[in-house]
Short mmCIF file of C-alpha atoms and ligand atoms in Angstrom, two decimals:
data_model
loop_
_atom_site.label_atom_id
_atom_site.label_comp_id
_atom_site.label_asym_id
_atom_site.label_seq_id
_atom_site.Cartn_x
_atom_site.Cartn_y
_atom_site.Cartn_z
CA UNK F 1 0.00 0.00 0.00
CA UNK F 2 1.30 3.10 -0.96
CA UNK F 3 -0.07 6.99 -0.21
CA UNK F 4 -1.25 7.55 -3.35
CA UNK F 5 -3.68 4.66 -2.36
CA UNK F 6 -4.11 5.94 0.96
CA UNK F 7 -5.25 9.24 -0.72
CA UNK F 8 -7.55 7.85 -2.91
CA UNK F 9 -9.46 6.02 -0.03
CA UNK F 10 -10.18 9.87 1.10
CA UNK F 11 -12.73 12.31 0.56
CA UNK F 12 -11.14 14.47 -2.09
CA UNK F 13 -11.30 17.87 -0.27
CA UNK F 14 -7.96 19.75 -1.12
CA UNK F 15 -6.25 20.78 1.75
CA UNK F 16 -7.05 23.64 3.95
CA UNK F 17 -4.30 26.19 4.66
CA UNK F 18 -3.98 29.45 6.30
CA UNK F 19 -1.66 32.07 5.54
CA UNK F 20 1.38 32.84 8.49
CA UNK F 21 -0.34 36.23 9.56
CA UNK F 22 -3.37 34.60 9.82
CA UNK F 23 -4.06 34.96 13.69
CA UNK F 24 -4.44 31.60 16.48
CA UNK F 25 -7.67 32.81 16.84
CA UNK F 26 -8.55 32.18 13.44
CA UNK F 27 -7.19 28.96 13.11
CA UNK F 28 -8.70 27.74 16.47
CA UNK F 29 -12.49 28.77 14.77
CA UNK F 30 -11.09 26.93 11.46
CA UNK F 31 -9.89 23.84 13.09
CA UNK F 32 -13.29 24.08 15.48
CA UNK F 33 -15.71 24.43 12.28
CA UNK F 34 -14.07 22.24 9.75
CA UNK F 35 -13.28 19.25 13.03
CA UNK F 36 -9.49 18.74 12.41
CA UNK F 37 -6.73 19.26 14.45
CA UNK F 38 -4.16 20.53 11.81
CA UNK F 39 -3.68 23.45 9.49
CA UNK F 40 -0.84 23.66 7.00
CA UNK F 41 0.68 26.96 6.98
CA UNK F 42 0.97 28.02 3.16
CA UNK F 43 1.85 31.65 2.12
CA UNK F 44 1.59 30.03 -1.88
CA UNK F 45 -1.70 27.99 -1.08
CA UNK F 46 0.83 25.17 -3.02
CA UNK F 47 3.68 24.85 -0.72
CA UNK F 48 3.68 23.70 2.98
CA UNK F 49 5.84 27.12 5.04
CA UNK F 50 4.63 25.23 8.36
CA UNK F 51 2.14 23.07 9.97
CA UNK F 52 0.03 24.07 12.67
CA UNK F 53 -1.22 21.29 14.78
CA UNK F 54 -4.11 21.87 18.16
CA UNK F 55 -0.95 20.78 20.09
CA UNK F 56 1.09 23.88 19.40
CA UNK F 57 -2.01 25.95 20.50
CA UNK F 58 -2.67 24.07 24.12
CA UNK F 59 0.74 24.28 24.45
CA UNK F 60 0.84 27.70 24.03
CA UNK F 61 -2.38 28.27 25.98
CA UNK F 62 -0.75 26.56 29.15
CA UNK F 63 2.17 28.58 28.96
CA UNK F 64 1.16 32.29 28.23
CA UNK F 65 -2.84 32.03 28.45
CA UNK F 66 -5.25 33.51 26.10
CA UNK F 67 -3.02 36.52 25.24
CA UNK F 68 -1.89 33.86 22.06
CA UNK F 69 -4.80 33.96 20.37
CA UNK F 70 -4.15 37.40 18.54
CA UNK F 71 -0.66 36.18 17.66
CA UNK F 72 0.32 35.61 14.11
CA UNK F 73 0.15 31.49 13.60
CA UNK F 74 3.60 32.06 12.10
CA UNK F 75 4.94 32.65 15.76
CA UNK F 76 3.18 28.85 17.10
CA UNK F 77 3.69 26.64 13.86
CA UNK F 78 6.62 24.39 13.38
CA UNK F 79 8.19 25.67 10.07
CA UNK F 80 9.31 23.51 7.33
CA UNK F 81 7.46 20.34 8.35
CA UNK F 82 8.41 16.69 7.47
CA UNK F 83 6.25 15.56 4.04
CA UNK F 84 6.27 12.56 1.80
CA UNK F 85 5.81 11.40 -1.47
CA UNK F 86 2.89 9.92 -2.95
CA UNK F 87 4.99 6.55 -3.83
CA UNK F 88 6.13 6.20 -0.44
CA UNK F 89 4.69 2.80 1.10
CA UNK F 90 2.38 3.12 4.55
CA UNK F 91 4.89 1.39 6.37
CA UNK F 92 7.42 3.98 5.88
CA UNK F 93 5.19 7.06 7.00
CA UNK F 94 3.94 5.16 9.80
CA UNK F 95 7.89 4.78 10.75
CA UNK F 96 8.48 8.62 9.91
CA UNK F 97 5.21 9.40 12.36
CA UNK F 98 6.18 7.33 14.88
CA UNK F 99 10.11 9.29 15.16
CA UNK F 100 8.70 12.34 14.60
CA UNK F 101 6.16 12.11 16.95
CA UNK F 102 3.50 13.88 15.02
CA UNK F 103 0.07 12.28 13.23
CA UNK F 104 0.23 14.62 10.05
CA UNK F 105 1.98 14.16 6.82
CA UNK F 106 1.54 16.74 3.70
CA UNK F 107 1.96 14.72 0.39
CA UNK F 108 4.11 16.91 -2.27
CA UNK F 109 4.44 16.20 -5.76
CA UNK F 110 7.34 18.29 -7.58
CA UNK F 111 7.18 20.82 -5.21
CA UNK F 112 3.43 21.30 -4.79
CA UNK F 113 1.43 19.66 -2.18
CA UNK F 114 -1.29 17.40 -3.51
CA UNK F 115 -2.90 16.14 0.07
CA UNK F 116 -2.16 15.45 4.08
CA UNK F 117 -2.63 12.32 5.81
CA UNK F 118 -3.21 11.54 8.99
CA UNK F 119 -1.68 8.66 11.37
CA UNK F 120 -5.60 7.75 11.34
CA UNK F 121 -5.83 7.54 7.52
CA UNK F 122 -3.08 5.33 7.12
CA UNK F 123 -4.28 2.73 10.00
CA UNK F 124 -7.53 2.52 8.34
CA UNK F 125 -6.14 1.51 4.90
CA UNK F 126 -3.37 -0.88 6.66
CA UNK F 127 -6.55 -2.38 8.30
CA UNK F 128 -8.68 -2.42 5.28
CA UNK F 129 -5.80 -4.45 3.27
CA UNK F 130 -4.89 -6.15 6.24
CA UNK F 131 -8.54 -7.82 6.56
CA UNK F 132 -8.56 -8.54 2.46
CA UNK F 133 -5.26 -10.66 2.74
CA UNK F 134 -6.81 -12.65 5.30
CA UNK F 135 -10.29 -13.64 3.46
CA UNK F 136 -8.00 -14.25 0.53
CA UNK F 137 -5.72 -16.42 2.61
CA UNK F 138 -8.65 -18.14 4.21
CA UNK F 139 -10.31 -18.43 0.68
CA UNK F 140 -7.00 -20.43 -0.80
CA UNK F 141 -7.00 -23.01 2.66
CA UNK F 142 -10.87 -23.31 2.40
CA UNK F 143 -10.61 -24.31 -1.42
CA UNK F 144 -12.98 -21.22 -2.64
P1 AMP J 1 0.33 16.33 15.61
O1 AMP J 1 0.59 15.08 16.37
O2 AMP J 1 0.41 16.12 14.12
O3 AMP J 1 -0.93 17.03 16.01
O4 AMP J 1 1.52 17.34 15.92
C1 AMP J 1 2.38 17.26 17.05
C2 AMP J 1 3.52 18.27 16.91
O5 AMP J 1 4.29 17.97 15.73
C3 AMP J 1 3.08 19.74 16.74
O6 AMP J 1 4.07 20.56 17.36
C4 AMP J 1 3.10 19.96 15.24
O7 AMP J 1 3.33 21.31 14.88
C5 AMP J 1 4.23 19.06 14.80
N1 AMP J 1 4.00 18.46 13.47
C6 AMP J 1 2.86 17.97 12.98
N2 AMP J 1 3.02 17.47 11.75
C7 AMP J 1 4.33 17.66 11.45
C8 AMP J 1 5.14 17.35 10.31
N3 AMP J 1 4.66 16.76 9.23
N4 AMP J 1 6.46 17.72 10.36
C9 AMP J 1 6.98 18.32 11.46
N5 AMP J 1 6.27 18.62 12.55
C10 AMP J 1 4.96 18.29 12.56
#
């Protein structure tokens, strides 16, 4: 199974982005109306500048209090996230979420970005194939 599989499995939304000067308190109602827990953080709209996950905003809320929320999102992102490649197997993003400690993978494709993934995307297609291997394993012992 590869991302490009992964991808296809998924409602085909486009991703949402904000631009850096957009403020927390924008992304909070964004990531509140649209029920996700990341933004990419795209100046270009093509291009992923940084990632913006609800983590980096509790974080932040814990530390300083509400006076974040009319920051830039620029100032809580991390900046040039980790991505992958559409031919890159499920096995291998699993590995890079599991090291990087994150759940959220953009997909670029010569430069632009083409989808995100989430550690919960990729279990449910390693499950769905996971599942078909075994009725066709059972099929071959039971003769079908
Ligand atoms: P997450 O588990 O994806 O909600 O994110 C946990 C932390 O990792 C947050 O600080 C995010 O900003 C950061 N993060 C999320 N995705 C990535 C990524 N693809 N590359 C680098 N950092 C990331």
């Amino acid at each position: 199974m590869i991302v490009q599989q992964i991808l296809k499995s998924k409602a085909d939304t486009g991703v949402l982005t904000l631009k850096p000067g957009a403020l927390v308190s924008e992304a909070v109602a964004v990531l509140s109306d649209k029920r996700i827990g990341t933004i990419v953080v795209s100046e270009s709209g093509t291009t992923p500048d940084g990632i913006l996950s609800e983590r980096d905003i509790v974080r932040e809320l814990g530390k300083r209090g509400a006076g974040c929320m009319d920051e830039p999102i620029s100032t809580l992102m991390t900046a040039n996230p980790v991505t992958c490649g559409r031919d890159d197997s499920a096995d291998k993003v699993l590995e890079m979420m599991t090291e990087g400690r994150f759940r959220h993978l953009p997909v670029v494709q010569d430069g632009a970005m083409i989808g995100l993934i989430s550690i919960g995307d990729v279990v449910k297609a390693r499950l769905a194939e996971l599942s078909m291997e075994k009725d066709a394993l059972q099929g071959m012992i039971m003769g079908h």
